[in-house]
Short mmCIF file of N, CA and C in Angstrom, two decimals:
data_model
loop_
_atom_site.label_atom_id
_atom_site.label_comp_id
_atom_site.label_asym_id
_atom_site.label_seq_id
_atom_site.Cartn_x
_atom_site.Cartn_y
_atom_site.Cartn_z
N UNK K 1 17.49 -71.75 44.79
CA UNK K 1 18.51 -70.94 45.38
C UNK K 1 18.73 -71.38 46.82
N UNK K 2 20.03 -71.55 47.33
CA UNK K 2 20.21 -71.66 48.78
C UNK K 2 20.73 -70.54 49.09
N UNK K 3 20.18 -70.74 50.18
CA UNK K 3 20.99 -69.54 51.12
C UNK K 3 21.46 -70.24 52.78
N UNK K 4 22.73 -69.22 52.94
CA UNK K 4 22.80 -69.86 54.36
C UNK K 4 22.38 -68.71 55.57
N UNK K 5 21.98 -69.04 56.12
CA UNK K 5 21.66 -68.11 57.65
C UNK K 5 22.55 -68.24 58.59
N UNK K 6 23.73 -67.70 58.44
CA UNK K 6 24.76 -67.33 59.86
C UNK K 6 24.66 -66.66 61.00
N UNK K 7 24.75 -67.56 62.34
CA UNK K 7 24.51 -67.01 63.00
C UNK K 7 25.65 -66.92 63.73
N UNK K 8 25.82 -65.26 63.84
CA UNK K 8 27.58 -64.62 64.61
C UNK K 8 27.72 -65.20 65.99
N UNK K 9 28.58 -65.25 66.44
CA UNK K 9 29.35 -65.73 67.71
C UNK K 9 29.17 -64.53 68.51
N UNK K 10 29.03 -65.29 69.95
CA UNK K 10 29.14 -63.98 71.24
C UNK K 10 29.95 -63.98 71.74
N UNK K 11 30.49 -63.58 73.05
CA UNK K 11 30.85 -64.72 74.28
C UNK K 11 30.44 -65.44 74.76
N UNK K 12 29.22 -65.40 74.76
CA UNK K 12 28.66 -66.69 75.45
C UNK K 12 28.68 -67.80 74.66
N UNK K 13 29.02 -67.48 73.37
CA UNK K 13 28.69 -69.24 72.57
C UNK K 13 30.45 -69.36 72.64
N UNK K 14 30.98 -68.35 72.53
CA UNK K 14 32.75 -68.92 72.92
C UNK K 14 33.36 -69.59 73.76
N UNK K 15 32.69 -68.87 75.11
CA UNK K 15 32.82 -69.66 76.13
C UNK K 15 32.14 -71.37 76.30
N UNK K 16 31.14 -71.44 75.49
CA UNK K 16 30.70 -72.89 75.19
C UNK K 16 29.44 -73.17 76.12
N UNK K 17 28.32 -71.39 76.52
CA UNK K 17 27.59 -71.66 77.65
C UNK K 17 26.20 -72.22 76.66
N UNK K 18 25.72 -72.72 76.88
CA UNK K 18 24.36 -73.59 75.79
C UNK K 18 23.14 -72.76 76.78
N UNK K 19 22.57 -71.46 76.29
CA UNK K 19 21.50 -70.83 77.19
C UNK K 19 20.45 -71.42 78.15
N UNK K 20 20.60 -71.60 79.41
CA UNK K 20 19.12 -71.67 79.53
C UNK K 20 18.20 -71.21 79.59
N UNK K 21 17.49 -71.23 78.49
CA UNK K 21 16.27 -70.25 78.31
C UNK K 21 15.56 -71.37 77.49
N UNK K 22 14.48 -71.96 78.36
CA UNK K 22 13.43 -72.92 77.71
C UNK K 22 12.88 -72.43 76.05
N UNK K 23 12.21 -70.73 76.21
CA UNK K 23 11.87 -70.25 75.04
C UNK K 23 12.23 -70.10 74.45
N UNK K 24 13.64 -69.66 74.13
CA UNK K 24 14.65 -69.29 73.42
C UNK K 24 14.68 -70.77 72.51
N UNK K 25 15.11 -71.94 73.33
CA UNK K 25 15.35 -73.09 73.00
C UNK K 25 13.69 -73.68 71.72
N UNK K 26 12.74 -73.34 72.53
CA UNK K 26 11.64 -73.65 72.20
C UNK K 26 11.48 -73.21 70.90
N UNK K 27 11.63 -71.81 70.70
CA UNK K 27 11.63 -71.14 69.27
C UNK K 27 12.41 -71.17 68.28
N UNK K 28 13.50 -71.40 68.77
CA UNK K 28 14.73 -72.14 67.54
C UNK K 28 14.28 -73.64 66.94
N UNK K 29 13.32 -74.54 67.66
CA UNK K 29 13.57 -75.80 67.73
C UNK K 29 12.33 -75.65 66.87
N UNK K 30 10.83 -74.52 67.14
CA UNK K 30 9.79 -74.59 66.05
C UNK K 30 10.05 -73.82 64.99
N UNK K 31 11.02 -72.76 64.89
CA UNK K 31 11.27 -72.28 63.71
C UNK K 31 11.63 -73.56 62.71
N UNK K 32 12.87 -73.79 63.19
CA UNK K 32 13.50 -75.01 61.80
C UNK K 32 12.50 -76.20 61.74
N UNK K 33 11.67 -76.64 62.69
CA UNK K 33 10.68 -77.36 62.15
C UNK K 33 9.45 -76.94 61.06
N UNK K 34 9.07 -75.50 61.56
CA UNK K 34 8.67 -75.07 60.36
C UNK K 34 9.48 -74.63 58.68
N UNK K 35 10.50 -74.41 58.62
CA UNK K 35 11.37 -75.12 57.74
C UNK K 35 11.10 -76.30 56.96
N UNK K 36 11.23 -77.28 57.61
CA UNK K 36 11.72 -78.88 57.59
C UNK K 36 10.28 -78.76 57.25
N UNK K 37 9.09 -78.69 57.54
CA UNK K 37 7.48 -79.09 56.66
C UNK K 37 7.08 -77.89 55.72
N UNK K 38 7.88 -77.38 55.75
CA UNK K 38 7.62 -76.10 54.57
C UNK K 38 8.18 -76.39 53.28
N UNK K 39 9.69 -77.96 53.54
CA UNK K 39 10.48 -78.44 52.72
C UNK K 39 11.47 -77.54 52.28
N UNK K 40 12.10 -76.47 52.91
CA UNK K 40 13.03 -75.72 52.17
C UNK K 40 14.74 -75.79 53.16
N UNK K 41 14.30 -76.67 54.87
CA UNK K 41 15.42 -76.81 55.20
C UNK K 41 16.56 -77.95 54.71
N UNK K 42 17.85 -77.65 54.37
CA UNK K 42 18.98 -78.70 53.81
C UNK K 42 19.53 -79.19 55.31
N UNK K 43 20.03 -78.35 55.80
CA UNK K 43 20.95 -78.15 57.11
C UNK K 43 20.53 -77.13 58.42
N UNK K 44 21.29 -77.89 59.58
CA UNK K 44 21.53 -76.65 60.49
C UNK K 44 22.17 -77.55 61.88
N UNK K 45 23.08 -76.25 62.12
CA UNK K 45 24.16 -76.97 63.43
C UNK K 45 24.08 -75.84 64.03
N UNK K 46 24.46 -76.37 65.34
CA UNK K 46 25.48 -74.61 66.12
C UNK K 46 26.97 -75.58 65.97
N UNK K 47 27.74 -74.73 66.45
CA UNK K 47 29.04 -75.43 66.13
C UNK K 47 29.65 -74.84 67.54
N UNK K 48 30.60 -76.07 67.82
CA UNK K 48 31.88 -75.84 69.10
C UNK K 48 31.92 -74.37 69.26
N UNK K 49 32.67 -73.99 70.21
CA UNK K 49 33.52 -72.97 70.17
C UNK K 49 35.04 -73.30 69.49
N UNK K 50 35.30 -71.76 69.07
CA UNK K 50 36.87 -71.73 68.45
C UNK K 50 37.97 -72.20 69.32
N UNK K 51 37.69 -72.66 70.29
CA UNK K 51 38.53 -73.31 71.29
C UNK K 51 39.05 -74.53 70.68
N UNK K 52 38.01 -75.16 70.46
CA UNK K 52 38.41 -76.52 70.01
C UNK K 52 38.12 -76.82 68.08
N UNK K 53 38.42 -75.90 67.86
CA UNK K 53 38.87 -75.67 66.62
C UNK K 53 40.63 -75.35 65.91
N UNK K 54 40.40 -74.88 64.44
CA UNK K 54 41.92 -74.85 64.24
C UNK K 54 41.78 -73.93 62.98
N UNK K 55 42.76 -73.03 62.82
CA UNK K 55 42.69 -72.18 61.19
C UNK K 55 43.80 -73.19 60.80
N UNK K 56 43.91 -73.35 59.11
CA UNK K 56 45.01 -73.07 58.66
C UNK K 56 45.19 -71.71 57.55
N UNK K 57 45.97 -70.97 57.67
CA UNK K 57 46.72 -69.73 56.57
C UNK K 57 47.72 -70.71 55.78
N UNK K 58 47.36 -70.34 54.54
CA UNK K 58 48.66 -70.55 53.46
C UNK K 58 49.50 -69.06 53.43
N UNK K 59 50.60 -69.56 53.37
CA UNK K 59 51.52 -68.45 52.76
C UNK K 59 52.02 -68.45 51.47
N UNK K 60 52.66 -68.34 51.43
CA UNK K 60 53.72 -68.19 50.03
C UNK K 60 54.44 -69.51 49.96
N UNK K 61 54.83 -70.09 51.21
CA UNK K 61 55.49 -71.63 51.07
C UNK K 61 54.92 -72.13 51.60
N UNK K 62 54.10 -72.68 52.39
CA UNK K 62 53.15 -73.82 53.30
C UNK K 62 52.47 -73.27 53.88
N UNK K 63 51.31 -74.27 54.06
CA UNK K 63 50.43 -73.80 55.31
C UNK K 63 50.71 -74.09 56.56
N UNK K 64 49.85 -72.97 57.00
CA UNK K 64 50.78 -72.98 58.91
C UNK K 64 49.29 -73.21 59.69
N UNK K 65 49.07 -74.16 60.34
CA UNK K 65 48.03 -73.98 61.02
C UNK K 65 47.75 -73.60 62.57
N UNK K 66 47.06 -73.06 63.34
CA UNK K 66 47.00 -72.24 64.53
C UNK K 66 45.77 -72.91 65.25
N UNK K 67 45.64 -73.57 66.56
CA UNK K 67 44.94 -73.54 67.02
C UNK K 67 44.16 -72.58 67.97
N UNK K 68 42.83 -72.98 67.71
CA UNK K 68 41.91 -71.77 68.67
C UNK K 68 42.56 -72.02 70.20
N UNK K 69 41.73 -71.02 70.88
CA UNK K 69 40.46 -70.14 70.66
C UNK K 69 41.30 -68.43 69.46
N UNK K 70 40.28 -67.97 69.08
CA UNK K 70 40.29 -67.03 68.12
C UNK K 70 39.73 -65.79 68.89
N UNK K 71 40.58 -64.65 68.95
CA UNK K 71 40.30 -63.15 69.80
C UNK K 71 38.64 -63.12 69.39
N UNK K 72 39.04 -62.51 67.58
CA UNK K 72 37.89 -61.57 67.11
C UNK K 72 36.42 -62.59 67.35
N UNK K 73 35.76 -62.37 68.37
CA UNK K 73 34.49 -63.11 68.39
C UNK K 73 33.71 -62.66 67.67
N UNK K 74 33.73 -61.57 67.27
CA UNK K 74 32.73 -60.99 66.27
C UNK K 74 32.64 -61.24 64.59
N UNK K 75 34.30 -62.25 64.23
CA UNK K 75 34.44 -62.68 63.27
C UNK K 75 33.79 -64.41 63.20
N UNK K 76 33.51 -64.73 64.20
CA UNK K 76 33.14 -66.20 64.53
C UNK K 76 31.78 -66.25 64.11
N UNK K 77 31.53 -67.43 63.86
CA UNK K 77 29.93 -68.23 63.72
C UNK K 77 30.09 -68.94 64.64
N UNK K 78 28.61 -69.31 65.06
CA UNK K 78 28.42 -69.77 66.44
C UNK K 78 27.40 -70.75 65.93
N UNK K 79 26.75 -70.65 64.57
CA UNK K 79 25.92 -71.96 64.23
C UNK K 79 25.35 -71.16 62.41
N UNK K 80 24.69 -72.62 62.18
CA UNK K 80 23.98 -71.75 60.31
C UNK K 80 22.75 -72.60 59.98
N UNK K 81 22.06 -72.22 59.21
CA UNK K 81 20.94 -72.99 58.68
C UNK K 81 20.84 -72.79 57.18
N UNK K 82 21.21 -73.55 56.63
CA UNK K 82 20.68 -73.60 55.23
C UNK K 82 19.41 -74.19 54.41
N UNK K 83 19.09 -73.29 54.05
CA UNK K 83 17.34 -73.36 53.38
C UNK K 83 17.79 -73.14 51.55
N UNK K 84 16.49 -73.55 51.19
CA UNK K 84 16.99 -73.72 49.54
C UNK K 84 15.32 -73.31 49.53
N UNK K 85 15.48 -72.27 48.37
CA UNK K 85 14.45 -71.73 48.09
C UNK K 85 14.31 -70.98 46.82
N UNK K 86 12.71 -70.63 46.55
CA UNK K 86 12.61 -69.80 45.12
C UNK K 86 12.90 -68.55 44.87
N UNK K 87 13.45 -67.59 45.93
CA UNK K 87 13.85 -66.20 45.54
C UNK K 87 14.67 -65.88 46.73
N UNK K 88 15.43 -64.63 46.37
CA UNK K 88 15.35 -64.17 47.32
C UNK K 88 14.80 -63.54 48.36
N UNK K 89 13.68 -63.02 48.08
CA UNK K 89 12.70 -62.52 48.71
C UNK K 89 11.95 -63.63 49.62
N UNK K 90 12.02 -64.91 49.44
CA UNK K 90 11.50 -65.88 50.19
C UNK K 90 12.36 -66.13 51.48
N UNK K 91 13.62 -65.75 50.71
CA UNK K 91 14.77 -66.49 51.93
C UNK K 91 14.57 -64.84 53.05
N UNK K 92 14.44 -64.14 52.41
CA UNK K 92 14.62 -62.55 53.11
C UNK K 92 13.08 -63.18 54.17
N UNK K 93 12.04 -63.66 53.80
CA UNK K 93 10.66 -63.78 54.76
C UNK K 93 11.61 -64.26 55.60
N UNK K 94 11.95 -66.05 55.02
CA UNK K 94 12.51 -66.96 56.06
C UNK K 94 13.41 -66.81 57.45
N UNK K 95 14.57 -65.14 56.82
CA UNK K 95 15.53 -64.58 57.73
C UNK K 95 14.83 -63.78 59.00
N UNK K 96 14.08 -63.21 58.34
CA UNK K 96 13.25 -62.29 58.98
C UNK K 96 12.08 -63.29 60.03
N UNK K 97 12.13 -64.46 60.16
CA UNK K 97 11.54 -65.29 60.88
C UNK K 97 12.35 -65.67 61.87
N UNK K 98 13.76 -65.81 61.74
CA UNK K 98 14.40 -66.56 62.27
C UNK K 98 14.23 -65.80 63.86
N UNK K 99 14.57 -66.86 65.05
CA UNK K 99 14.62 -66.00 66.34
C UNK K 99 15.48 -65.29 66.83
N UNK K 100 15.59 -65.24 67.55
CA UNK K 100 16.70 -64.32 68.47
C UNK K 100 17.62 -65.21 68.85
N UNK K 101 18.52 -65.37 68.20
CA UNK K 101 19.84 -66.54 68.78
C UNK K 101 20.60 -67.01 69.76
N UNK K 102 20.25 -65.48 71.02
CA UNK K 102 20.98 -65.66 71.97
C UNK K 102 19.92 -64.78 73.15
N UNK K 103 19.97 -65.33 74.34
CA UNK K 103 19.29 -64.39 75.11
C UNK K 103 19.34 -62.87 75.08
N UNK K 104 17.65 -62.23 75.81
CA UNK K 104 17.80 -61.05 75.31
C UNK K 104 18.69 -60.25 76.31
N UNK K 105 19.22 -59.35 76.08
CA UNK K 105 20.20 -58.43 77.15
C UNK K 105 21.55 -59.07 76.37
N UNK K 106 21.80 -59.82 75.21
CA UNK K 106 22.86 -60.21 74.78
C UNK K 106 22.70 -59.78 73.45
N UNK K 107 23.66 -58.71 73.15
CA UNK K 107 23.74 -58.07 71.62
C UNK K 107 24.19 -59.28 70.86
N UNK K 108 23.55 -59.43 69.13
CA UNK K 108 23.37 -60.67 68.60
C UNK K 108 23.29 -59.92 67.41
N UNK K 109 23.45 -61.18 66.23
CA UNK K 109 23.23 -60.73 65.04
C UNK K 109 23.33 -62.15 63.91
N UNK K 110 22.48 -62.32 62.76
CA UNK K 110 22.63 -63.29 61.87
C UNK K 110 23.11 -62.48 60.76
N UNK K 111 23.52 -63.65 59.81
CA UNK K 111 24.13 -62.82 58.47
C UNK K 111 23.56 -63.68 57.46
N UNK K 112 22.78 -62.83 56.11
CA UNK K 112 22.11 -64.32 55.51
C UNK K 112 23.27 -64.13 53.93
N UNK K 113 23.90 -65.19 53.24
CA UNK K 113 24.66 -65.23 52.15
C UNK K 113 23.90 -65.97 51.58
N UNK K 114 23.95 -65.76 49.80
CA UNK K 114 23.57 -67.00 49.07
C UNK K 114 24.65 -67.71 48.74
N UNK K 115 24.28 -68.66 48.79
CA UNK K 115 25.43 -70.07 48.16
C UNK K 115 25.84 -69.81 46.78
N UNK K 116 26.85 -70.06 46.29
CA UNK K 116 26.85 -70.21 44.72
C UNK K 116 26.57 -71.59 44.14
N UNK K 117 25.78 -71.56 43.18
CA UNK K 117 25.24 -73.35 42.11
C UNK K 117 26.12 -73.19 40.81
N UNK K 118 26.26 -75.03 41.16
CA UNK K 118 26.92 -74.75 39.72
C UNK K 118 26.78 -74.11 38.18
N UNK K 119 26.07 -73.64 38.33
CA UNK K 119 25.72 -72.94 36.83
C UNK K 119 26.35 -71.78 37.26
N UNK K 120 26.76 -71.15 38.30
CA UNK K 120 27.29 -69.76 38.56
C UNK K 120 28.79 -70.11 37.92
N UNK K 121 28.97 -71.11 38.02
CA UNK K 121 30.64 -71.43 36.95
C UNK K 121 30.61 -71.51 35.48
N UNK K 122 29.38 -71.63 35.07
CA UNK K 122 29.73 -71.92 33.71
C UNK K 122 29.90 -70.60 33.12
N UNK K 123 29.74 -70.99 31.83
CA UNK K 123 30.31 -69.62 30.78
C UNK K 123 29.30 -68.74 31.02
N UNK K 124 28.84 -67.54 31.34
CA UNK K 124 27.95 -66.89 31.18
C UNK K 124 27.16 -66.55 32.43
N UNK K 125 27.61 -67.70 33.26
CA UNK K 125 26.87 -67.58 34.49
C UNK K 125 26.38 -66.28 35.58
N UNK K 126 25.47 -66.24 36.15
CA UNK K 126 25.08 -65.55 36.76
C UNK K 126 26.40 -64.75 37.68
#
């Protein structure tokens, strides 16, 4: 099973400020290493800000595309980690490990989804 670990956007990752906070840095950098020798990490980025990004919306006749930046920051990801694992309950430990994403005094939040596998398409699928 994969799952991804989203981690929501602030202002501060909008604005494009990269924390300095040695620990902060420190504990993100041994978490996913513990990951990576535990063998269950696939991925993990932080990503730009919506600044230098782009939506496109389809309509009814074409797509229209809009460049950032994007108001709702609270609709944004600001980075993800994807882990592949045997339950959910493993990925729930793994979430529940993860650090604090953004300095403290800065309201924060991750979101964990499972991925869908291809067998979730076939006939019968989960």
């Amino acid at each position: 099973m994969r799952y991804m670990i989203i981690v929501r956007a602030t202002p501060l990752a909008e604005a494009g400020i990269i924390p300095d906070d040695p620990p902060l840095m420190a504990a993100m950098a041994s978490y996913h290493e513990d990951l990576a020798r535990a063998g269950v990490l696939l991925d993990a980025a932080g990503l730009q800000p919506s600044s230098k990004g782009w939506r496109i919306r389809w309509s009814a006749t074409k797509p229209v595309l809009t460049d950032g930046p994007f108001a709702e920051t609270k609709e944004l990801i600001a980075g993800y980690t994807v882990i592949q694992v045997r339950s959910a309950e493993e990925a729930m430990e793994w979430s529940r490990r993860f650090p604090r994403p953004f300095p403290a005094g800065t309201d924060c939040e991750i979101e964990v989804r499972r991925l869908y596998e291809p067998q979730d398409f076939a006939p019968g699928g989960r």
